[in-house]
Amino acid sequence: MTILVTGGAGFIGGNFVLDWVGCSDEVVINLDKLTYAGNLESLASLDGNPQHIFVQGDIADAELVRHLLAEHQPRAVINFAAESHVDRSIHGPEEFIQTNIVGTFRLLEEVRSYWKALPDQARADFRFLHVSTDEVYGSLATDAPAFTEEHRYEPNSPYSASKAASDHLVRSYHHTYGLPVLTTNCSNNYGPYHFPEKLIPLLIVNALAGKQLPVYGDGQQIRDWLYVKDHCSAIRRVLEAGKLGEVYNVGGWNEKPNLDIVHHVCALLDELQPKADASSYRDLITFVTDRPGHDRRYAIDARKLERELGWKPAETFESGIRKTVQWYLDNQQWVNNVQSGDYRNWVTQNYGERSA
Ligand code: NAD
Ligand code: DAU
């Protein structure tokens, strides 16, 4: 059996692929464009493993997707591929429209043709799982209940608007064509292999380099944090037992103001990698201009996933963030290669002329 994962060289997709190979015999076809966010070094442990087949390419390349589906006959497609960073979507939204909307549309079209032509049993068993975000629901008032799956869509950034559009396309392919889809909307992830443009890895990497820790606005914006491996286990569970056409919110009940996160990371670094002069990493905190249109609060109500599919996160925030900080301390070479840009040459450096 085979699954096709898109965006599997990114942060969450990469963790998903590593976990999948660790807990299943199935082959993973990993289709990733290798944008700046794709890093094959994160998958170095799978080098030479026949269970992982990497293909560099775009989900919007209909011919390539058609060819991969025909050749590998996957029983499921899991779509992680996206432009994912809100700040980048503010500076340049076009790539977000292209990949998150047009790309998802092209992928859906090819998957629909492939699925329609499958023999009866394979068609009944097939799944298209779309990985989405809590940001499509917009910003919550301080005292409002957490987002349920019924919360109206109110995306506020070009990123979240493009994800919302992709969610709607996925939904429509189920209602119109009967494509067996599942959608997950998850809160903020953190963990190993996270690109240091996002808050938590940026804090760790900057602190260790003695650079400023930029806090947008007053730092009181709230995010709901989930350890990436818990997100991966939720996706596996939804793939296995989710009801067709349904949406599942994924979250860890870990709402925290950004400034608390900054203080927590500084305290862990003070403990695990104390500075020579015994000063605290907190001294590096710098308040900077706020993100335009910055959503004030996200919070996920994950009770449906727990009630219907029995999923629960394994990590608390305290255990997950400690593992994460330790991972960055133990993987300085990965960080150095990201910072120097060498990660983009990793394939050539490590495999010479052999294609990824
Ligand atoms: P990421 O930016 O780390 O990785 C995205 C991956 O997709 C990269 O490897 C990139 O090369 C690839 N990619 C981009 N455009 C592509 C294209 N056109 N064709 C093929 N591959 C392409 O993102 P992430 O943080 O791992 O997020 C993965 C998914 O999960 C995204 O859909 C995102 O919206 C969603 N999500 C992320 C979070 C989070 O906290 N990071 C939370 C909820 C949902
Ligand atoms: O909620 C899920 C979303 O979480 C995902 O859909 C996105 O793909 C993912 O990037 C993430 O979006 P955020 O905008 O919440 O994550 P980011 O790490 O960029 O920022 C987290 C919070 O920290 C946010 O309130 C902005 C703030 N921030 C961020 C950075 C990079 C800072 O204060 N300083 C910073 O330097």
Tab-separated table of N, CA, C and O in Angstrom, residues 146-258:
chain	number	residue	atom	x	y	z
A	146	ALA	N	-13.876	28.678	22.464
A	146	ALA	CA	-12.911	28.251	21.439
A	146	ALA	C	-13.636	27.869	20.141
A	146	ALA	O	-14.823	27.553	20.143
A	147	PHE	N	-12.902	27.879	19.019
A	147	PHE	CA	-13.478	27.543	17.710
A	147	PHE	C	-13.956	26.095	17.686
A	147	PHE	O	-13.170	25.168	17.931
A	148	THR	N	-15.207	25.894	17.337
A	148	THR	CA	-15.680	24.543	17.009
A	148	THR	C	-15.667	24.419	15.482
A	148	THR	O	-15.425	25.404	14.779
A	149	GLU	N	-15.997	23.243	14.986
A	149	GLU	CA	-16.024	23.014	13.537
A	149	GLU	C	-17.145	23.818	12.882
A	149	GLU	O	-17.154	23.993	11.659
A	150	GLU	N	-18.107	24.293	13.681
A	150	GLU	CA	-19.239	25.058	13.119
A	150	GLU	C	-18.958	26.550	13.070
A	150	GLU	O	-19.779	27.326	12.569
A	151	HIS	N	-17.825	26.983	13.606
A	151	HIS	CA	-17.528	28.420	13.636
A	151	HIS	C	-17.462	28.963	12.212
A	151	HIS	O	-16.910	28.326	11.320
A	152	ARG	N	-18.023	30.172	12.005
A	152	ARG	CA	-18.010	30.716	10.637
A	152	ARG	C	-16.582	31.082	10.225
A	152	ARG	O	-15.741	31.403	11.060
A	153	TYR	N	-16.351	31.002	8.919
A	153	TYR	CA	-15.042	31.373	8.379
A	153	TYR	C	-14.932	32.895	8.308
A	153	TYR	O	-15.780	33.560	7.719
A	154	GLU	N	-13.858	33.443	8.913
A	154	GLU	CA	-13.600	34.893	8.863
A	154	GLU	C	-12.097	35.144	8.729
A	154	GLU	O	-11.477	35.739	9.614
A	155	PRO	N	-11.497	34.682	7.636
A	155	PRO	CA	-10.039	34.816	7.515
A	155	PRO	C	-9.627	36.276	7.377
A	155	PRO	O	-10.291	37.052	6.710
A	156	ASN	N	-8.502	36.620	8.018
A	156	ASN	CA	-8.086	38.030	8.055
A	156	ASN	C	-6.781	38.341	7.338
A	156	ASN	O	-6.464	39.512	7.168
A	157	SER	N	-5.994	37.322	6.992
A	157	SER	CA	-4.732	37.593	6.292
A	157	SER	C	-4.816	36.938	4.919
A	157	SER	O	-5.617	36.018	4.712
A	158	PRO	N	-3.971	37.381	3.983
A	158	PRO	CA	-3.962	36.680	2.682
A	158	PRO	C	-3.683	35.186	2.864
A	158	PRO	O	-4.237	34.360	2.137
A	159	TYR	N	-2.824	34.831	3.848
A	159	TYR	CA	-2.577	33.412	4.107
A	159	TYR	C	-3.871	32.699	4.504
A	159	TYR	O	-4.254	31.694	3.893
A	160	SER	N	-4.537	33.213	5.533
A	160	SER	CA	-5.721	32.480	6.017
A	160	SER	C	-6.845	32.504	4.978
A	160	SER	O	-7.613	31.540	4.873
A	161	ALA	N	-6.919	33.597	4.202
A	161	ALA	CA	-7.948	33.646	3.149
A	161	ALA	C	-7.671	32.588	2.085
A	161	ALA	O	-8.598	31.932	1.584
A	162	SER	N	-6.386	32.390	1.766
A	162	SER	CA	-6.066	31.381	0.746
A	162	SER	C	-6.324	29.974	1.288
A	162	SER	O	-6.775	29.092	0.555
A	163	LYS	N	-6.057	29.762	2.576
A	163	LYS	CA	-6.358	28.443	3.169
A	163	LYS	C	-7.876	28.239	3.219
A	163	LYS	O	-8.373	27.133	2.971
A	164	ALA	N	-8.608	29.300	3.550
A	164	ALA	CA	-10.075	29.180	3.597
A	164	ALA	C	-10.605	28.790	2.217
A	164	ALA	O	-11.470	27.910	2.098
A	165	ALA	N	-10.063	29.429	1.183
A	165	ALA	CA	-10.515	29.106	-0.179
A	165	ALA	C	-10.237	27.639	-0.492
A	165	ALA	O	-11.083	26.943	-1.076
A	166	SER	N	-9.061	27.162	-0.075
A	166	SER	CA	-8.737	25.756	-0.367
A	166	SER	C	-9.675	24.819	0.404
A	166	SER	O	-10.114	23.800	-0.124
A	167	ASP	N	-9.990	25.187	1.638
A	167	ASP	CA	-10.935	24.356	2.419
A	167	ASP	C	-12.289	24.271	1.703
A	167	ASP	O	-12.923	23.202	1.640
A	168	HIS	N	-12.729	25.413	1.181
A	168	HIS	CA	-14.032	25.433	0.495
A	168	HIS	C	-14.006	24.574	-0.769
A	168	HIS	O	-14.980	23.888	-1.085
A	169	LEU	N	-12.877	24.629	-1.485
A	169	LEU	CA	-12.763	23.787	-2.684
A	169	LEU	C	-12.844	22.303	-2.307
A	169	LEU	O	-13.554	21.526	-2.955
A	170	VAL	N	-12.125	21.951	-1.244
A	170	VAL	CA	-12.119	20.543	-0.802
A	170	VAL	C	-13.546	20.122	-0.430
A	170	VAL	O	-14.038	19.066	-0.847
A	171	ARG	N	-14.211	20.978	0.320
A	171	ARG	CA	-15.592	20.690	0.723
A	171	ARG	C	-16.479	20.506	-0.508
A	171	ARG	O	-17.278	19.575	-0.591
A	172	SER	N	-16.301	21.385	-1.488
A	172	SER	CA	-17.169	21.333	-2.674
A	172	SER	C	-16.927	20.061	-3.500
A	172	SER	O	-17.857	19.548	-4.122
A	173	TYR	N	-15.695	19.563	-3.488
A	173	TYR	CA	-15.413	18.334	-4.251
A	173	TYR	C	-16.096	17.132	-3.606
A	173	TYR	O	-16.386	16.149	-4.280
A	174	HIS	N	-16.343	17.205	-2.324
A	174	HIS	CA	-17.103	16.138	-1.674
A	174	HIS	C	-18.589	16.274	-2.013
A	174	HIS	O	-19.228	15.313	-2.457
A	175	HIS	N	-19.110	17.490	-1.836
A	175	HIS	CA	-20.552	17.676	-2.038
A	175	HIS	C	-20.957	17.511	-3.491
A	175	HIS	O	-22.014	16.964	-3.796
A	176	THR	N	-20.115	17.991	-4.410
A	176	THR	CA	-20.488	17.951	-5.826
A	176	THR	C	-20.147	16.620	-6.485
A	176	THR	O	-20.952	16.067	-7.233
A	177	TYR	N	-18.927	16.130	-6.212
A	177	TYR	CA	-18.454	14.938	-6.939
A	177	TYR	C	-18.398	13.684	-6.071
A	177	TYR	O	-18.092	12.608	-6.579
A	178	GLY	N	-18.613	13.866	-4.765
A	178	GLY	CA	-18.553	12.695	-3.875
A	178	GLY	C	-17.141	12.278	-3.517
A	178	GLY	O	-16.926	11.198	-2.945
A	179	LEU	N	-16.135	13.120	-3.834
A	179	LEU	CA	-14.758	12.757	-3.494
A	179	LEU	C	-14.659	12.532	-1.976
A	179	LEU	O	-15.149	13.348	-1.193
A	180	PRO	N	-14.059	11.407	-1.571
A	180	PRO	CA	-14.014	11.091	-0.127
A	180	PRO	C	-12.952	11.926	0.597
A	180	PRO	O	-11.820	11.510	0.760
A	181	VAL	N	-13.349	13.115	1.036
A	181	VAL	CA	-12.398	14.041	1.645
A	181	VAL	C	-12.548	14.088	3.163
A	181	VAL	O	-13.609	13.778	3.710
A	182	LEU	N	-11.464	14.511	3.805
A	182	LEU	CA	-11.432	14.790	5.238
A	182	LEU	C	-10.635	16.079	5.393
A	182	LEU	O	-9.649	16.271	4.680
A	183	THR	N	-11.046	16.948	6.308
A	183	THR	CA	-10.285	18.185	6.523
A	183	THR	C	-9.960	18.305	8.006
A	183	THR	O	-10.821	18.046	8.858
A	184	THR	N	-8.716	18.696	8.286
A	184	THR	CA	-8.338	18.962	9.679
A	184	THR	C	-7.936	20.431	9.793
A	184	THR	O	-7.224	20.951	8.937
A	185	ASN	N	-8.409	21.094	10.843
A	185	ASN	CA	-8.035	22.491	11.101
A	185	ASN	C	-7.298	22.539	12.426
A	185	ASN	O	-7.902	22.341	13.489
A	186	CYS	N	-6.010	22.805	12.343
A	186	CYS	CA	-5.174	22.686	13.543
A	186	CYS	C	-4.691	24.052	14.031
A	186	CYS	O	-4.596	25.009	13.265
A	187	SER	N	-4.369	24.091	15.308
A	187	SER	CA	-3.808	25.305	15.915
A	187	SER	C	-2.298	25.357	15.678
A	187	SER	O	-1.739	24.510	14.987
A	188	ASN	N	-1.636	26.342	16.292
A	188	ASN	CA	-0.183	26.533	16.094
A	188	ASN	C	0.616	25.314	16.524
A	188	ASN	O	0.496	24.865	17.656
A	189	ASN	N	1.472	24.846	15.617
A	189	ASN	CA	2.363	23.718	15.919
A	189	ASN	C	3.739	24.233	16.341
A	189	ASN	O	4.153	25.324	15.953
A	190	TYR	N	4.450	23.409	17.084
A	190	TYR	CA	5.859	23.673	17.384
A	190	TYR	C	6.540	22.322	17.551
A	190	TYR	O	5.872	21.304	17.786
A	191	GLY	N	7.883	22.305	17.403
A	191	GLY	CA	8.606	21.045	17.545
A	191	GLY	C	9.844	21.023	16.660
A	191	GLY	O	10.249	22.065	16.122
A	192	PRO	N	10.433	19.829	16.467
A	192	PRO	CA	11.646	19.703	15.664
A	192	PRO	C	11.430	20.103	14.203
A	192	PRO	O	10.331	19.952	13.672
A	193	TYR	N	12.500	20.564	13.556
A	193	TYR	CA	12.522	20.889	12.126
A	193	TYR	C	11.626	22.072	11.751
A	193	TYR	O	11.186	22.186	10.614
A	194	HIS	N	11.334	22.956	12.713
A	194	HIS	CA	10.480	24.115	12.441
A	194	HIS	C	11.352	25.234	11.892
A	194	HIS	O	12.336	25.623	12.518
A	195	PHE	N	10.977	25.785	10.747
A	195	PHE	CA	11.803	26.808	10.095
A	195	PHE	C	11.848	28.067	10.969
A	195	PHE	O	10.787	28.568	11.378
A	196	PRO	N	13.054	28.597	11.226
A	196	PRO	CA	13.154	29.699	12.197
A	196	PRO	C	12.737	31.074	11.681
A	196	PRO	O	13.416	32.063	11.914
A	197	GLU	N	11.584	31.089	11.007
A	197	GLU	CA	10.910	32.358	10.708
A	197	GLU	C	9.663	32.440	11.601
A	197	GLU	O	9.093	33.509	11.778
A	198	LYS	N	9.257	31.293	12.151
A	198	LYS	CA	8.068	31.231	13.007
A	198	LYS	C	8.490	31.476	14.452
A	198	LYS	O	9.648	31.246	14.816
A	199	LEU	N	7.550	31.910	15.282
A	199	LEU	CA	7.906	32.456	16.597
A	199	LEU	C	8.841	31.574	17.430
A	199	LEU	O	9.924	32.023	17.826
A	200	ILE	N	8.451	30.330	17.716
A	200	ILE	CA	9.226	29.540	18.685
A	200	ILE	C	10.639	29.222	18.188
A	200	ILE	O	11.616	29.505	18.900
A	201	PRO	N	10.804	28.693	16.969
A	201	PRO	CA	12.191	28.446	16.542
A	201	PRO	C	13.001	29.735	16.382
A	201	PRO	O	14.204	29.748	16.656
A	202	LEU	N	12.330	30.820	15.988
A	202	LEU	CA	13.050	32.104	15.859
A	202	LEU	C	13.602	32.544	17.226
A	202	LEU	O	14.741	33.014	17.335
A	203	LEU	N	12.784	32.374	18.254
A	203	LEU	CA	13.230	32.760	19.605
A	203	LEU	C	14.466	31.958	20.014
A	203	LEU	O	15.448	32.514	20.516
A	204	ILE	N	14.406	30.646	19.791
A	204	ILE	CA	15.514	29.782	20.231
A	204	ILE	C	16.789	30.141	19.471
A	204	ILE	O	17.856	30.353	20.060
A	205	VAL	N	16.643	30.234	18.159
A	205	VAL	CA	17.812	30.461	17.302
A	205	VAL	C	18.401	31.850	17.559
A	205	VAL	O	19.619	32.018	17.694
A	206	ASN	N	17.540	32.867	17.654
A	206	ASN	CA	18.040	34.228	17.919
A	206	ASN	C	18.699	34.313	19.293
A	206	ASN	O	19.754	34.920	19.446
A	207	ALA	N	18.053	33.716	20.293
A	207	ALA	CA	18.607	33.794	21.653
A	207	ALA	C	20.008	33.187	21.680
A	207	ALA	O	20.945	33.789	22.231
A	208	LEU	N	20.173	32.032	21.060
A	208	LEU	CA	21.483	31.365	21.084
A	208	LEU	C	22.541	32.179	20.334
A	208	LEU	O	23.726	32.097	20.640
A	209	ALA	N	22.065	32.989	19.357
A	209	ALA	CA	23.011	33.821	18.597
A	209	ALA	C	23.184	35.198	19.245
A	209	ALA	O	23.860	36.060	18.683
A	210	GLY	N	22.520	35.431	20.381
A	210	GLY	CA	22.640	36.729	21.064
A	210	GLY	C	21.899	37.845	20.347
A	210	GLY	O	22.182	39.021	20.550
A	211	LYS	N	20.927	37.451	19.478
A	211	LYS	CA	20.175	38.468	18.729
A	211	LYS	C	18.877	38.831	19.467
A	211	LYS	O	18.426	38.079	20.339
A	212	GLN	N	18.262	39.940	19.036
A	212	GLN	CA	17.011	40.385	19.647
A	212	GLN	C	15.898	39.335	19.511
A	212	GLN	O	15.854	38.599	18.525
A	213	LEU	N	15.006	39.321	20.481
A	213	LEU	CA	13.814	38.458	20.425
A	213	LEU	C	12.626	39.373	20.130
A	213	LEU	O	12.081	40.000	21.048
A	214	PRO	N	12.217	39.475	18.850
A	214	PRO	CA	11.198	40.455	18.480
A	214	PRO	C	9.793	40.032	18.903
A	214	PRO	O	9.322	38.957	18.532
A	215	VAL	N	9.146	40.895	19.685
A	215	VAL	CA	7.763	40.642	20.116
A	215	VAL	C	6.884	41.674	19.429
A	215	VAL	O	7.085	42.879	19.601
A	216	TYR	N	5.915	41.172	18.643
A	216	TYR	CA	5.053	42.091	17.898
A	216	TYR	C	4.053	42.769	18.845
A	216	TYR	O	3.386	42.092	19.651
A	217	GLY	N	3.913	44.104	18.703
A	217	GLY	CA	2.914	44.841	19.482
A	217	GLY	C	3.147	44.684	20.970
A	217	GLY	O	4.278	44.768	21.455
A	218	ASP	N	2.051	44.399	21.706
A	218	ASP	CA	2.175	44.277	23.173
A	218	ASP	C	2.463	42.842	23.630
A	218	ASP	O	2.553	42.572	24.828
A	219	GLY	N	2.539	41.907	22.666
A	219	GLY	CA	2.870	40.523	23.027
A	219	GLY	C	1.736	39.789	23.745
A	219	GLY	O	1.926	38.682	24.248
A	220	GLN	N	0.555	40.374	23.746
A	220	GLN	CA	-0.572	39.741	24.463
A	220	GLN	C	-1.498	38.964	23.520
A	220	GLN	O	-2.573	38.516	23.929
A	221	GLN	N	-1.083	38.789	22.263
A	221	GLN	CA	-1.878	37.966	21.338
A	221	GLN	C	-1.787	36.507	21.821
A	221	GLN	O	-0.741	36.058	22.286
A	222	ILE	N	-2.903	35.811	21.677
A	222	ILE	CA	-2.958	34.439	22.205
A	222	ILE	C	-2.976	33.424	21.060
A	222	ILE	O	-3.746	33.567	20.100
A	223	ARG	N	-2.128	32.412	21.188
A	223	ARG	CA	-2.129	31.284	20.265
A	223	ARG	C	-2.306	30.021	21.095
A	223	ARG	O	-2.044	29.995	22.292
A	224	ASP	N	-2.749	28.943	20.422
A	224	ASP	CA	-3.085	27.692	21.104
A	224	ASP	C	-2.101	26.645	20.571
A	224	ASP	O	-2.195	26.251	19.414
A	225	TRP	N	-1.139	26.229	21.399
A	225	TRP	CA	0.021	25.490	20.889
A	225	TRP	C	-0.136	23.976	20.963
A	225	TRP	O	-0.623	23.448	21.968
A	226	LEU	N	0.318	23.309	19.904
A	226	LEU	CA	0.256	21.843	19.848
A	226	LEU	C	1.607	21.307	19.369
A	226	LEU	O	2.143	21.775	18.357
A	227	TYR	N	2.119	20.306	20.082
A	227	TYR	CA	3.383	19.679	19.671
A	227	TYR	C	3.158	18.965	18.339
A	227	TYR	O	2.159	18.251	18.164
A	228	VAL	N	4.091	19.138	17.403
A	228	VAL	CA	3.865	18.681	16.029
A	228	VAL	C	3.575	17.179	15.941
A	228	VAL	O	2.767	16.734	15.116
A	229	LYS	N	4.196	16.377	16.809
A	229	LYS	CA	3.978	14.923	16.739
A	229	LYS	C	2.523	14.590	17.108
A	229	LYS	O	1.972	13.583	16.649
A	230	ASP	N	1.926	15.432	17.960
A	230	ASP	CA	0.508	15.223	18.295
A	230	ASP	C	-0.384	15.571	17.102
A	230	ASP	O	-1.407	14.925	16.878
A	231	HIS	N	0.010	16.601	16.357
A	231	HIS	CA	-0.747	16.904	15.136
A	231	HIS	C	-0.671	15.707	14.179
A	231	HIS	O	-1.673	15.296	13.591
A	232	CYS	N	0.535	15.140	14.053
A	232	CYS	CA	0.709	13.999	13.138
A	232	CYS	C	-0.142	12.804	13.574
A	232	CYS	O	-0.748	12.130	12.735
A	233	SER	N	-0.202	12.559	14.867
A	233	SER	CA	-1.012	11.416	15.328
A	233	SER	C	-2.500	11.682	15.090
A	233	SER	O	-3.271	10.765	14.774
A	234	ALA	N	-2.901	12.949	15.195
A	234	ALA	CA	-4.306	13.291	14.915
A	234	ALA	C	-4.630	13.042	13.438
A	234	ALA	O	-5.687	12.490	13.099
A	235	ILE	N	-3.710	13.425	12.563
A	235	ILE	CA	-3.944	13.220	11.120
A	235	ILE	C	-4.040	11.728	10.815
A	235	ILE	O	-4.919	11.293	10.058
A	236	ARG	N	-3.158	10.935	11.429
A	236	ARG	CA	-3.224	9.476	11.189
A	236	ARG	C	-4.569	8.927	11.648
A	236	ARG	O	-5.182	8.086	10.987
A	237	ARG	N	-5.038	9.430	12.783
A	237	ARG	CA	-6.317	8.931	13.330
A	237	ARG	C	-7.500	9.328	12.429
A	237	ARG	O	-8.403	8.522	12.175
A	238	VAL	N	-7.475	10.576	11.952
A	238	VAL	CA	-8.569	11.035	11.071
A	238	VAL	C	-8.542	10.251	9.755
A	238	VAL	O	-9.581	9.835	9.246
A	239	LEU	N	-7.340	10.024	9.254
A	239	LEU	CA	-7.210	9.247	8.007
A	239	LEU	C	-7.793	7.845	8.197
A	239	LEU	O	-8.463	7.307	7.315
A	240	GLU	N	-7.557	7.298	9.353
A	240	GLU	CA	-7.962	5.920	9.631
A	240	GLU	C	-9.468	5.809	9.876
A	240	GLU	O	-10.116	4.876	9.396
A	241	ALA	N	-10.031	6.767	10.606
A	241	ALA	CA	-11.399	6.571	11.087
A	241	ALA	C	-12.324	7.764	10.888
A	241	ALA	O	-13.487	7.705	11.288
A	242	GLY	N	-11.824	8.844	10.263
A	242	GLY	CA	-12.670	10.031	10.088
A	242	GLY	C	-13.860	9.754	9.184
A	242	GLY	O	-13.782	8.944	8.261
A	243	LYS	N	-14.945	10.474	9.456
A	243	LYS	CA	-16.160	10.312	8.649
A	243	LYS	C	-16.048	11.171	7.392
A	243	LYS	O	-15.687	12.349	7.478
A	244	LEU	N	-16.366	10.591	6.254
A	244	LEU	CA	-16.156	11.293	4.984
A	244	LEU	C	-16.884	12.631	4.939
A	244	LEU	O	-18.036	12.736	5.354
A	245	GLY	N	-16.183	13.639	4.421
A	245	GLY	CA	-16.768	14.973	4.289
A	245	GLY	C	-16.712	15.788	5.566
A	245	GLY	O	-17.068	16.966	5.562
A	246	GLU	N	-16.234	15.175	6.652
A	246	GLU	CA	-16.235	15.875	7.944
A	246	GLU	C	-14.977	16.701	8.149
A	246	GLU	O	-13.924	16.446	7.549
A	247	VAL	N	-15.127	17.684	9.040
A	247	VAL	CA	-14.012	18.541	9.449
A	247	VAL	C	-13.696	18.220	10.903
A	247	VAL	O	-14.609	18.035	11.710
A	248	TYR	N	-12.397	18.129	11.231
A	248	TYR	CA	-11.981	17.881	12.614
A	248	TYR	C	-11.008	18.964	13.057
A	248	TYR	O	-9.967	19.172	12.417
A	249	ASN	N	-11.339	19.652	14.132
A	249	ASN	CA	-10.409	20.614	14.722
A	249	ASN	C	-9.379	19.865	15.564
A	249	ASN	O	-9.730	18.936	16.304
A	250	VAL	N	-8.135	20.307	15.470
A	250	VAL	CA	-7.047	19.660	16.208
A	250	VAL	C	-6.356	20.718	17.068
A	250	VAL	O	-5.923	21.755	16.539
A	251	GLY	N	-6.258	20.454	18.361
A	251	GLY	CA	-5.597	21.414	19.246
A	251	GLY	C	-5.239	20.771	20.562
A	251	GLY	O	-5.686	19.668	20.873
A	252	GLY	N	-4.417	21.473	21.337
A	252	GLY	CA	-3.888	20.878	22.568
A	252	GLY	C	-4.342	21.569	23.833
A	252	GLY	O	-3.794	21.313	24.903
A	253	TRP	N	-5.357	22.452	23.743
A	253	TRP	CA	-5.851	23.175	24.925
A	253	TRP	C	-4.693	23.905	25.616
A	253	TRP	O	-4.522	23.829	26.824
A	254	ASN	N	-3.895	24.580	24.814
A	254	ASN	CA	-2.717	25.281	25.363
A	254	ASN	C	-2.699	26.732	24.919
A	254	ASN	O	-1.781	27.174	24.242
A	255	GLU	N	-3.710	27.477	25.318
A	255	GLU	CA	-3.743	28.896	24.964
A	255	GLU	C	-2.731	29.658	25.790
A	255	GLU	O	-2.735	29.547	27.029
A	256	LYS	N	-1.906	30.448	25.094
A	256	LYS	CA	-0.906	31.237	25.832
A	256	LYS	C	-0.643	32.557	25.114
A	256	LYS	O	-0.502	32.571	23.887
A	257	PRO	N	-0.515	33.659	25.882
A	257	PRO	CA	-0.077	34.912	25.259
A	257	PRO	C	1.359	34.778	24.768
A	257	PRO	O	2.162	34.068	25.392
A	258	ASN	N	1.661	35.450	23.662
A	258	ASN	CA	3.003	35.322	23.085
A	258	ASN	C	4.108	35.627	24.084
A	258	ASN	O	5.140	34.950	24.114
